[in-house]
C-alpha positions as a LaTeX table, in Angstrom:
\begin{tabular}{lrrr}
\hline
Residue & $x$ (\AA) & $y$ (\AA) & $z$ (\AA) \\
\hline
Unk1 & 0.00 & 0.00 & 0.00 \\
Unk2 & 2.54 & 2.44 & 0.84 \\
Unk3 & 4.85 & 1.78 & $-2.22$ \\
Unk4 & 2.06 & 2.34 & $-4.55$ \\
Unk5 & 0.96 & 5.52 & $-2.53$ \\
Unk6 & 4.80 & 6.30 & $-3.06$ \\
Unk7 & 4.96 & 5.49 & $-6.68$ \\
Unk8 & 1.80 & 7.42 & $-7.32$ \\
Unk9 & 3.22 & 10.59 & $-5.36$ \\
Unk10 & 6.45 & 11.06 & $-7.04$ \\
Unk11 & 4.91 & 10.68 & $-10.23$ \\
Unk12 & 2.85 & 13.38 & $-9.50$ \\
Unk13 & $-0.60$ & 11.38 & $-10.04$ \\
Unk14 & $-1.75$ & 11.77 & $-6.54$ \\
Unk15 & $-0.91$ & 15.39 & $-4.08$ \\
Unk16 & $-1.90$ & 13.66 & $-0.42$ \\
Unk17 & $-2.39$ & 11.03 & 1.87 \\
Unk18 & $-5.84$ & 12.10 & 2.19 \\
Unk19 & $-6.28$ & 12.73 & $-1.96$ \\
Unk20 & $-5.33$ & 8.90 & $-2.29$ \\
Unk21 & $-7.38$ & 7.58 & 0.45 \\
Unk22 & $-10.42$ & 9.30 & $-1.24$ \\
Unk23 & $-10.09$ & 9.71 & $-4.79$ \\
Unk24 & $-8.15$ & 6.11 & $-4.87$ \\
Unk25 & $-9.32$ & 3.76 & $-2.65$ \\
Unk26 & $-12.70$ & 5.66 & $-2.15$ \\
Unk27 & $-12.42$ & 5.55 & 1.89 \\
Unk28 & $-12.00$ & 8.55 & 4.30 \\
Unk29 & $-9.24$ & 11.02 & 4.80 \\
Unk30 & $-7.91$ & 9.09 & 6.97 \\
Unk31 & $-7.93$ & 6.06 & 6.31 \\
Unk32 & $-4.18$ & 5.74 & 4.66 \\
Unk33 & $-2.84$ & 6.89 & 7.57 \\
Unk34 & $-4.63$ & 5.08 & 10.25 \\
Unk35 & $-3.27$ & 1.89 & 7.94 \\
Unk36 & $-0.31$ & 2.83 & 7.99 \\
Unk37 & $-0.17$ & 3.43 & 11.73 \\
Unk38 & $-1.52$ & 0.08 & 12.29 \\
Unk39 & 0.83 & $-1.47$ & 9.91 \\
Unk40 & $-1.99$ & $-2.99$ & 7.97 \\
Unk41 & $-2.07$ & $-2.90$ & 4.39 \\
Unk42 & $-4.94$ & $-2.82$ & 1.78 \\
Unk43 & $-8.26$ & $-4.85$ & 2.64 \\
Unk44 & $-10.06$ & $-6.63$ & $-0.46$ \\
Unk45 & $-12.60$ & $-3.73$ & $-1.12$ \\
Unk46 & $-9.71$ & $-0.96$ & $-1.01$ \\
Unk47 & $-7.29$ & $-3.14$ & $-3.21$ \\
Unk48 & $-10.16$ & $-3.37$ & $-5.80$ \\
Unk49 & $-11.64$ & 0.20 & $-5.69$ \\
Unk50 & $-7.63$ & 1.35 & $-6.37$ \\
Unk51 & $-7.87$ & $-0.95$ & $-9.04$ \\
Unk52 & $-10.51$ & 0.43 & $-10.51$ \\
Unk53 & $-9.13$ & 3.72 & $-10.28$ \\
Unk54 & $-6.22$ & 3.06 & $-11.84$ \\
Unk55 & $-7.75$ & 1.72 & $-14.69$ \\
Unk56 & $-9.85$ & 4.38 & $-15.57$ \\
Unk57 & $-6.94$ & 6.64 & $-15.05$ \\
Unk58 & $-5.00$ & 4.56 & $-16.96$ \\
Unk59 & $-7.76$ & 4.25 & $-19.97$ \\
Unk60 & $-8.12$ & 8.28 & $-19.95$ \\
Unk61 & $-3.93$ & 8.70 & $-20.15$ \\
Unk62 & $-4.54$ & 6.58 & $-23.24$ \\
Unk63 & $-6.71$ & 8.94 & $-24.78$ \\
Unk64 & $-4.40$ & 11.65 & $-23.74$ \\
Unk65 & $-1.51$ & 9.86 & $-25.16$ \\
Unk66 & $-3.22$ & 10.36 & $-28.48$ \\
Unk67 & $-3.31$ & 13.87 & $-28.04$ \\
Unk68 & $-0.16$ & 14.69 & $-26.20$ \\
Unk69 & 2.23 & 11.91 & $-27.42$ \\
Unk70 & 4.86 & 10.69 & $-25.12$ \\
Unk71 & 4.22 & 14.11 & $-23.01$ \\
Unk72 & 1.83 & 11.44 & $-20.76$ \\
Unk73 & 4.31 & 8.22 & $-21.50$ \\
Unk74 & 5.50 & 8.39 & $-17.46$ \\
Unk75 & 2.18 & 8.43 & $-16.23$ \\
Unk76 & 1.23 & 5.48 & $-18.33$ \\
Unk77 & 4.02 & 3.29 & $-17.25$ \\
Unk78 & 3.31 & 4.23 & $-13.94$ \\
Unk79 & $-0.45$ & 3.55 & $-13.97$ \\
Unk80 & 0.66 & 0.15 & $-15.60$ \\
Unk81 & 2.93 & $-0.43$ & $-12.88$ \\
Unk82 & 0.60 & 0.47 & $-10.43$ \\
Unk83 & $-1.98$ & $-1.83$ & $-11.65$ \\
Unk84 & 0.47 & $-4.49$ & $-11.81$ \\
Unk85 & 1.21 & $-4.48$ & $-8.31$ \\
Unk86 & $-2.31$ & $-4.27$ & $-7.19$ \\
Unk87 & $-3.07$ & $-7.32$ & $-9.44$ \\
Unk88 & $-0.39$ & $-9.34$ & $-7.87$ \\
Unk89 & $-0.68$ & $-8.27$ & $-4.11$ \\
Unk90 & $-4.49$ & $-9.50$ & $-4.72$ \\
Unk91 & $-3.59$ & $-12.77$ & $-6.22$ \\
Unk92 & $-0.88$ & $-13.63$ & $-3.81$ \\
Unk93 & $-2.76$ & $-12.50$ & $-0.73$ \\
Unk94 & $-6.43$ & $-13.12$ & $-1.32$ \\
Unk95 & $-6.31$ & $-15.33$ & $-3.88$ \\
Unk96 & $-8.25$ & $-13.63$ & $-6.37$ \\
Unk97 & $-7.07$ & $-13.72$ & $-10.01$ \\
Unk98 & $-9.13$ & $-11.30$ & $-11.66$ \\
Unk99 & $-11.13$ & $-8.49$ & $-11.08$ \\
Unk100 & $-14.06$ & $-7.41$ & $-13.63$ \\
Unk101 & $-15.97$ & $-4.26$ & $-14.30$ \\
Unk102 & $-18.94$ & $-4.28$ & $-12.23$ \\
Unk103 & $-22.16$ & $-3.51$ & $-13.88$ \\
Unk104 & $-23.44$ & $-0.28$ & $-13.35$ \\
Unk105 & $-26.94$ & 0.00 & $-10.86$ \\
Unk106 & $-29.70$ & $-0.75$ & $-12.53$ \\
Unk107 & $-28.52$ & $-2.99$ & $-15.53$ \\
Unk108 & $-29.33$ & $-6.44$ & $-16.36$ \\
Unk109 & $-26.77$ & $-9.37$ & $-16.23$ \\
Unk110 & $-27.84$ & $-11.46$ & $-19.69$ \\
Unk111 & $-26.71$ & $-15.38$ & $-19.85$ \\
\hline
\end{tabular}
């Protein structure tokens, strides 16, 4: 948790503690930093809501990449790197192997 707070810090993708905790991992301000007082790292729902985030960040620096060029090239191999680590932190220590988009509220799951 911290090294990807860390890698998204110094790459200038995320300004606080607080910033990541909401914007990232969609808990409250202070939630990073009572984790990292307790020397816990991310639970299952705050892995996969960073995941998320990083996804769509990652899918919108595409875009921008189109745009910009390799202006946004840093930020993409950090997103990727990000999401890497994420990926593997919840395979190796929960097990799970993929995540998927959730439906949005209200759809219908077809067979």
């Amino acid at each position: 948790m911290e090294n990807i707070y860390k890698s998204l810090n110094e790459n200038a993708l995320v300004d606080t503690a607080e910033e990541f905790s909401t914007d990232w991992c969609w808990r409250s301000k202070s939630w990073f930093a009572v984790q990292k007082n307790k020397q816990a790292d991310f639970a299952i729902p705050a892995a996969i809501n960073c995941l998320n985030v990083v996804k769509i960040k990652l899918a919108l620096q595409h875009i921008r990449h189109g745009k910009l060029g390799s202006f946004v090239d840093d930020e993409i191999e950090t997103l990727r790197d990000v999401r890497d680590q994420l990926e593997a932190y919840l395979l190796k220590q929960h097990r799970i192997a993929v995540v998927t988009d959730a439906p949005e509220l209200g759809d219908k799951e077809t067979a």
